[in-house]
GROMACS .gro file of C-alpha atoms in nm:
model
  171
    1LYS     CA    1   1.064  -2.329  -4.635
    2GLY     CA    2   1.094  -2.466  -4.363
    3LEU     CA    3   0.997  -2.342  -3.890
    4LEU     CA    4   1.411  -2.249  -3.672
    5VAL     CA    5   1.297  -2.379  -3.366
    6SER     CA    6   1.520  -2.297  -3.066
    7ASN     CA    7   1.597  -2.537  -2.829
    8ASN     CA    8   1.641  -2.309  -2.525
    9SER     CA    9   1.372  -2.331  -2.317
   10GLN     CA   10   1.440  -2.067  -2.092
   11PRO     CA   11   1.250  -1.772  -2.208
   12SER     CA   12   1.483  -1.480  -2.327
   13THR     CA   13   1.459  -1.148  -2.166
   14HIS     CA   14   1.582  -0.996  -2.444
   15VAL     CA   15   1.404  -0.761  -2.626
   16SER     CA   16   1.433  -0.769  -3.018
   17THR     CA   17   1.213  -0.515  -3.119
   18PRO     CA   18   1.383  -0.188  -3.248
   19ARG     CA   19   1.179   0.079  -3.179
   20SER     CA   20   1.145   0.451  -3.384
   21LEU     CA   21   1.356   0.670  -3.214
   22TRP     CA   22   1.060   0.923  -3.180
   23PHE     CA   23   0.951   0.734  -2.873
   24TYR     CA   24   1.301   0.749  -2.699
   25TYR     CA   25   1.281   1.099  -2.716
   26ALA     CA   26   0.941   1.118  -2.625
   27LEU     CA   27   1.000   0.926  -2.267
   28MET     CA   28   1.278   1.157  -2.215
   29VAL     CA   29   1.093   1.441  -2.269
   30LEU     CA   30   0.717   1.299  -2.061
   31VAL     CA   31   1.108   1.222  -1.720
   32ILE     CA   32   1.152   1.631  -1.797
   33VAL     CA   33   0.798   1.718  -1.769
   34LEU     CA   34   0.705   1.529  -1.505
   35ASP     CA   35   0.978   1.647  -1.328
   36GLN     CA   36   0.991   1.957  -1.350
   37ILE     CA   37   0.616   1.947  -1.280
   38THR     CA   38   0.606   1.745  -0.953
   39LYS     CA   39   0.931   2.002  -0.853
   40PHE     CA   40   0.789   2.363  -0.934
   41ALA     CA   41   0.431   2.178  -0.776
   42ILE     CA   42   0.628   2.160  -0.423
   43GLU     CA   43   0.816   2.420  -0.469
   44ALA     CA   44   0.487   2.623  -0.421
   45ARG     CA   45   0.296   2.347  -0.132
   46TYR     CA   46   0.627   2.339   0.051
   47ALA     CA   47   0.850   2.580   0.235
   48PHE     CA   48   1.201   2.492   0.242
   49HIS     CA   49   1.243   2.250   0.520
   50GLU     CA   50   0.907   2.222   0.571
   51PHE     CA   51   0.857   1.831   0.520
   52GLU     CA   52   0.485   1.684   0.566
   53PRO     CA   53   0.440   1.274   0.668
   54ILE     CA   54   0.231   1.092   0.443
   55THR     CA   55   0.341   0.786   0.572
   56SER     CA   56   0.518   0.693   0.909
   57PHE     CA   57   0.734   0.601   0.685
   58PHE     CA   58   0.728   0.871   0.333
   59ASN     CA   59   0.722   1.241   0.399
   60LEU     CA   60   0.668   1.518   0.112
   61GLY     CA   61   0.814   1.871   0.108
   62LEU     CA   62   1.135   2.052   0.042
   63THR     CA   63   1.499   2.100   0.023
   64TYR     CA   64   1.767   2.123  -0.260
   65ASN     CA   65   2.091   2.039  -0.286
   66PRO     CA   66   2.378   2.234  -0.490
   67GLY     CA   67   2.576   1.850  -0.522
   68ALA     CA   68   2.493   1.575  -0.656
   69ALA     CA   69   2.462   1.230  -0.532
   70PHE     CA   70   2.382   1.230  -0.140
   71SER     CA   71   2.463   1.583  -0.219
   72PHE     CA   72   2.888   1.539  -0.355
   73LEU     CA   73   3.007   1.833  -0.347
   74ALA     CA   74   2.755   2.007  -0.258
   75ASP     CA   75   2.997   2.225   0.025
   76HIS     CA   76   3.169   2.439  -0.213
   77ASN     CA   77   3.021   2.760  -0.414
   78GLY     CA   78   2.983   2.635  -0.715
   79TRP     CA   79   3.152   2.592  -0.968
   80GLN     CA   80   2.987   2.224  -0.852
   81LYS     CA   81   2.701   2.394  -1.068
   82TRP     CA   82   2.857   2.423  -1.439
   83LEU     CA   83   3.034   2.070  -1.379
   84PHE     CA   84   2.782   1.883  -1.324
   85THR     CA   85   2.560   2.101  -1.584
   86VAL     CA   86   2.864   1.995  -1.797
   87LEU     CA   87   2.855   1.639  -1.703
   88ALA     CA   88   2.416   1.602  -1.807
   89ILE     CA   89   2.432   1.782  -2.154
   90GLY     CA   90   2.744   1.515  -2.217
   91ALA     CA   91   2.601   1.224  -2.036
   92SER     CA   92   2.262   1.261  -2.339
   93ILE     CA   93   2.466   1.301  -2.610
   94PHE     CA   94   2.620   0.979  -2.549
   95LEU     CA   95   2.312   0.798  -2.445
   96VAL     CA   96   2.120   0.922  -2.702
   97MET     CA   97   2.394   0.838  -2.902
   98GLN     CA   98   2.388   0.430  -2.812
   99ILE     CA   99   2.017   0.494  -2.847
  100ARG     CA  100   2.070   0.565  -3.234
  101ALA     CA  101   2.341   0.355  -3.244
  102ASN     CA  102   2.214   0.018  -3.125
  103ARG     CA  103   1.786   0.025  -3.179
  104GLU     CA  104   1.764  -0.339  -3.167
  105LYS     CA  105   1.746  -0.294  -2.790
  106THR     CA  106   1.455  -0.147  -2.620
  107LEU     CA  107   1.469  -0.239  -2.318
  108GLN     CA  108   1.901  -0.075  -2.257
  109ASN     CA  109   1.739   0.196  -2.424
  110ILE     CA  110   1.443   0.273  -2.269
  111GLY     CA  111   1.702   0.278  -1.987
  112PHE     CA  112   1.946   0.505  -2.142
  113ALA     CA  113   1.626   0.756  -2.198
  114MET     CA  114   1.557   0.702  -1.862
  115ILE     CA  115   1.934   0.864  -1.741
  116ALA     CA  116   1.912   1.196  -2.023
  117GLY     CA  117   1.611   1.267  -1.858
  118GLY     CA  118   1.651   1.216  -1.548
  119ALA     CA  119   1.973   1.415  -1.612
  120LEU     CA  120   1.874   1.656  -1.777
  121GLY     CA  121   1.572   1.738  -1.528
  122ASN     CA  122   1.866   1.766  -1.234
  123MET     CA  123   1.997   1.995  -1.474
  124ILE     CA  124   1.713   2.233  -1.565
  125ASP     CA  125   1.677   2.318  -1.231
  126ARG     CA  126   2.102   2.394  -1.153
  127VAL     CA  127   2.045   2.602  -1.433
  128ARG     CA  128   1.711   2.719  -1.306
  129ILE     CA  129   1.810   2.795  -1.003
  130GLY     CA  130   2.209   2.673  -0.906
  131MET     CA  131   2.049   2.397  -0.716
  132VAL     CA  132   1.875   2.003  -0.771
  133VAL     CA  133   1.487   1.997  -0.580
  134ASP     CA  134   1.419   1.756  -0.393
  135PHE     CA  135   1.117   1.624  -0.194
  136LEU     CA  136   1.083   1.275  -0.182
  137ASP     CA  137   1.205   1.161   0.203
  138PHE     CA  138   1.200   0.821   0.316
  139HIS     CA  139   1.298   0.747   0.689
  140TRP     CA  140   1.256   0.444   0.950
  141GLN     CA  141   1.389   0.458   1.234
  142GLY     CA  142   1.428   0.790   1.276
  143MET     CA  143   1.699   0.748   0.992
  144HIS     CA  144   1.663   0.898   0.665
  145TRP     CA  145   1.721   0.805   0.313
  146PRO     CA  146   1.886   1.105   0.107
  147ALA     CA  147   1.555   1.297   0.009
  148PHE     CA  148   1.552   1.257  -0.379
  149ASN     CA  149   1.239   1.380  -0.645
  150ILE     CA  150   1.170   1.218  -1.026
  151ALA     CA  151   1.424   1.248  -1.228
  152ASP     CA  152   1.674   1.120  -0.909
  153SER     CA  153   1.404   0.811  -0.955
  154ALA     CA  154   1.402   0.769  -1.344
  155ILE     CA  155   1.762   0.742  -1.285
  156PHE     CA  156   1.772   0.484  -1.101
  157ILE     CA  157   1.550   0.272  -1.253
  158GLY     CA  158   1.672   0.327  -1.680
  159VAL     CA  159   1.989   0.186  -1.488
  160PHE     CA  160   1.859  -0.107  -1.325
  161LEU     CA  161   1.757  -0.181  -1.697
  162VAL     CA  162   2.092  -0.139  -1.896
  163ILE     CA  163   2.163  -0.362  -1.573
  164TRP     CA  164   1.928  -0.593  -1.609
  165GLN     CA  165   1.971  -0.593  -2.014
  166GLU     CA  166   2.330  -0.690  -1.975
  167PHE     CA  167   2.280  -1.011  -1.724
  168PHE     CA  168   1.977  -1.166  -1.909
  169ARG     CA  169   2.147  -1.004  -2.283
  170LYS     CA  170   2.192  -1.334  -2.496
  171LYS     CA  171   2.514  -1.443  -2.552
   0.00000   0.00000   0.00000
């Protein structure tokens, strides 16, 4: 019959409203669909190692990565395709279980859904063609960041959101 007033004058970045599980599943599917559409469009438009300058620091083009991030294990004879496929499936199952178990952590769960969607998007490439399609090429003064794609971007943003949630969570 009284109001509970917080003495904490700093705003919380913890989002406490649980979302439906369907929201997170839809986000995973959206990441996968956007990733696959852009990859098919790039493969239809560009030849392998063909890059088109878009700005003074950004090219759009086509390359393939048979390994993981930064071409980790790319120079092996193909077994890594199956290792990364199993890891993507296992990690995605684990992340979905975390979303289901911690529904009150909306920001973290958005991050988990983006990571899972990105992992599954890259996994589709590995199963489909044995390597991942990359097409976003940023560079500066002759130095190039490794090319990446929408799935990689979703994973990066997802990890950032999970770290943000943990860093600013209520104690």
